[in-house]
Amino acid sequence: MKKNILIVLVIISLFSLYLFSNKTYTAYESEVDDDVTVDIADWKILIDDQNIATATRDINLSNIVWDSEHTDNDKVAPGSKGTVRINIDPTGTEVAIKYHITYTDHTMDPNCILTVTSIYLENDELQKDSINSYSGIITLDEMKDTQVLVINVEWVNDENSDEADSQIGSNGAEPNYLNLEFEAEQYRGE
């Protein structure tokens, strides 16, 4: 009788083990002792030798070359025309970038002195997004070259601005020539 009870208990135990093993889930965990490192692509875009990722002040546009027949060299007055050349250096970047350029000139803000007459890249295309906004893409193949953004400007001689122009000419007011905003992001083919 003891033997029968023992056999019945073994059969019930095996049957229970079979039923419970079909209803359980097993999770496996593995440990890796090696350090995993990922090489992150560099992001360093220079605009006129200033890193846009770490710049804490406005980008300085001190490279306006003036073309005026009625002022001394390197001087400016109403009626003057000039060219701004801005170097966009992506050579320190290891990802393709998409950038946006937005400007505010005299036609949008009367406090700005200059009016933009044209804007383009010297050796590449620039997409016009709106009246004062442009965009471009620098692919991985183009990362080895600096691009030059050319902005042609004019200080329009407007009789309605004579008082403000006189204040600037007599150093009574600080001139606000032109506002330019440059934004860049990683280009992912979208």
C-alpha positions as semicolon CSV with decimal commas, in nm:
position;residue;x (nm);y (nm);z (nm)
1;M;0,000;0,000;0,000
2;K;0,282;0,233;0,076
3;K;0,425;0,156;-0,259
4;N;0,097;0,243;-0,431
5;I;0,075;0,574;-0,248
6;L;0,432;0,653;-0,343
7;I;0,363;0,573;-0,711
8;V;0,046;0,786;-0,706
9;L;0,239;1,077;-0,549
10;V;0,515;1,050;-0,811
11;I;0,257;1,041;-1,094
12;I;0,070;1,341;-0,948
13;S;0,402;1,529;-0,905
14;L;0,507;1,457;-1,263
15;F;0,163;1,556;-1,395
16;S;0,170;1,880;-1,189
17;L;0,522;1,957;-1,306
18;Y;0,412;1,909;-1,668
19;L;0,109;2,139;-1,628
20;F;0,302;2,417;-1,450
21;S;0,596;2,404;-1,690
22;N;0,366;2,484;-1,986
23;K;0,237;2,797;-1,811
24;T;0,562;2,955;-1,699
25;Y;0,777;3,206;-1,887
26;T;1,150;3,210;-1,867
27;A;1,368;3,519;-1,907
28;Y;1,731;3,494;-1,995
29;E;1,981;3,756;-1,900
30;S;2,333;3,779;-2,021
31;E;2,608;4,000;-1,890
32;V;2,877;4,155;-2,099
33;D;3,192;4,256;-1,918
34;D;3,346;4,454;-2,206
35;D;3,302;4,832;-2,228
36;V;3,098;4,933;-2,530
37;T;3,200;5,259;-2,694
38;V;3,026;5,437;-2,977
39;D;3,223;5,680;-3,192
40;I;3,005;5,992;-3,214
41;A;3,027;6,213;-3,523
42;D;3,175;6,559;-3,470
43;W;2,955;6,869;-3,506
44;K;3,159;7,181;-3,566
45;I;3,041;7,441;-3,816
46;L;3,234;7,765;-3,838
47;I;3,078;8,087;-3,964
48;D;3,356;8,339;-4,022
49;D;3,576;8,135;-3,783
50;Q;3,314;8,124;-3,503
51;N;3,178;7,786;-3,396
52;I;2,799;7,813;-3,412
53;A;2,756;7,528;-3,162
54;T;2,939;7,713;-2,885
55;A;2,903;8,080;-2,983
56;T;2,764;8,291;-2,702
57;R;2,745;8,618;-2,890
58;D;2,609;8,735;-3,224
59;I;2,807;8,652;-3,531
60;N;2,997;8,960;-3,637
61;L;2,961;9,073;-4,000
62;S;3,264;9,299;-4,018
63;N;3,354;9,197;-4,371
64;I;3,135;9,434;-4,575
65;V;3,325;9,566;-4,876
66;W;3,173;9,899;-4,980
67;D;3,152;10,021;-5,336
68;S;3,069;10,389;-5,337
69;E;3,176;10,662;-5,576
70;H;3,076;10,947;-5,342
71;T;3,254;10,845;-5,014
72;D;3,613;10,782;-4,909
73;N;3,744;10,426;-4,920
74;D;3,603;10,200;-4,647
75;K;3,340;10,464;-4,559
76;V;2,966;10,431;-4,603
77;A;2,680;10,673;-4,650
78;P;2,327;10,664;-4,791
79;G;2,347;10,554;-5,153
80;S;2,639;10,315;-5,088
81;K;2,637;9,956;-5,207
82;G;2,834;9,675;-5,054
83;T;2,904;9,305;-5,054
84;V;2,911;9,081;-4,748
85;R;3,105;8,755;-4,783
86;I;3,045;8,496;-4,513
87;N;3,251;8,177;-4,493
88;I;3,058;7,864;-4,398
89;D;3,317;7,605;-4,294
90;P;3,170;7,255;-4,235
91;T;3,507;7,074;-4,244
92;G;3,490;6,993;-3,871
93;T;3,152;6,823;-3,911
94;E;3,109;6,452;-3,982
95;V;2,738;6,451;-4,067
96;A;2,545;6,605;-4,355
97;I;2,381;6,933;-4,255
98;K;2,081;7,135;-4,356
99;Y;2,096;7,504;-4,278
100;H;1,858;7,798;-4,281
101;I;1,951;8,162;-4,332
102;T;1,703;8,434;-4,241
103;Y;1,775;8,803;-4,268
104;T;1,598;9,120;-4,160
105;D;1,675;9,429;-4,364
106;H;1,536;9,781;-4,408
107;T;1,232;9,656;-4,606
108;M;1,118;9,457;-4,301
109;D;1,249;9,673;-4,018
110;P;1,306;10,046;-4,070
111;N;1,565;10,039;-3,788
112;C;1,793;9,835;-4,015
113;I;1,993;10,056;-4,250
114;L;2,073;9,813;-4,532
115;T;1,849;9,652;-4,792
116;V;1,947;9,310;-4,932
117;T;1,950;9,318;-5,312
118;S;2,068;8,959;-5,367
119;I;2,192;8,657;-5,175
120;Y;2,359;8,346;-5,315
121;L;2,630;8,084;-5,260
122;E;2,947;8,123;-5,464
123;N;2,976;7,760;-5,579
124;D;2,647;7,593;-5,488
125;E;2,270;7,634;-5,493
126;L;2,072;7,816;-5,229
127;Q;1,700;7,742;-5,197
128;K;1,475;8,044;-5,147
129;D;1,212;7,955;-4,885
130;S;1,043;8,294;-4,849
131;I;1,113;8,660;-4,917
132;N;1,389;8,671;-4,651
133;S;1,467;8,306;-4,585
134;Y;1,696;8,063;-4,765
135;S;1,813;7,707;-4,702
136;G;2,084;7,476;-4,823
137;I;2,224;7,129;-4,774
138;I;2,586;7,029;-4,734
139;T;2,629;6,660;-4,810
140;L;2,907;6,440;-4,676
141;D;3,090;6,474;-5,008
142;E;3,084;6,855;-4,977
143;M;3,218;6,861;-4,617
144;K;3,577;6,914;-4,729
145;D;3,508;7,256;-4,885
146;T;3,426;7,592;-4,731
147;Q;3,125;7,759;-4,889
148;V;3,100;8,134;-4,935
149;L;2,766;8,308;-4,886
150;V;2,751;8,637;-5,077
151;I;2,501;8,906;-4,976
152;N;2,476;9,221;-5,185
153;V;2,338;9,515;-4,987
154;E;2,251;9,879;-5,041
155;W;2,199;10,174;-4,808
156;V;1,909;10,323;-4,998
157;N;1,908;10,702;-4,997
158;D;1,556;10,758;-4,865
159;E;1,450;11,117;-4,796
160;N;1,217;10,990;-4,519
161;S;1,522;10,857;-4,329
162;D;1,737;11,172;-4,347
163;E;1,709;11,248;-3,973
164;A;1,802;10,892;-3,869
165;D;2,084;10,885;-4,127
166;S;2,221;11,214;-3,993
167;Q;2,219;11,076;-3,636
168;I;2,424;10,776;-3,751
169;G;2,659;10,997;-3,956
170;S;2,731;11,223;-3,658
171;N;2,788;10,918;-3,430
172;G;2,475;11,012;-3,234
173;A;2,321;10,668;-3,290
174;E;2,463;10,319;-3,325
175;P;2,387;10,179;-3,672
176;N;2,194;9,854;-3,708
177;Y;2,299;9,749;-4,056
178;L;2,141;9,409;-4,102
179;N;2,022;9,116;-3,889
180;L;2,122;8,770;-4,005
181;E;2,030;8,438;-3,843
182;F;2,201;8,109;-3,930
183;E;2,059;7,778;-3,802
184;A;2,191;7,430;-3,879
185;E;2,067;7,079;-3,814
186;Q;2,165;6,728;-3,913
187;Y;2,036;6,641;-4,260
188;R;1,885;6,292;-4,270
189;G;1,763;6,289;-4,630
190;E;1,413;6,418;-4,564
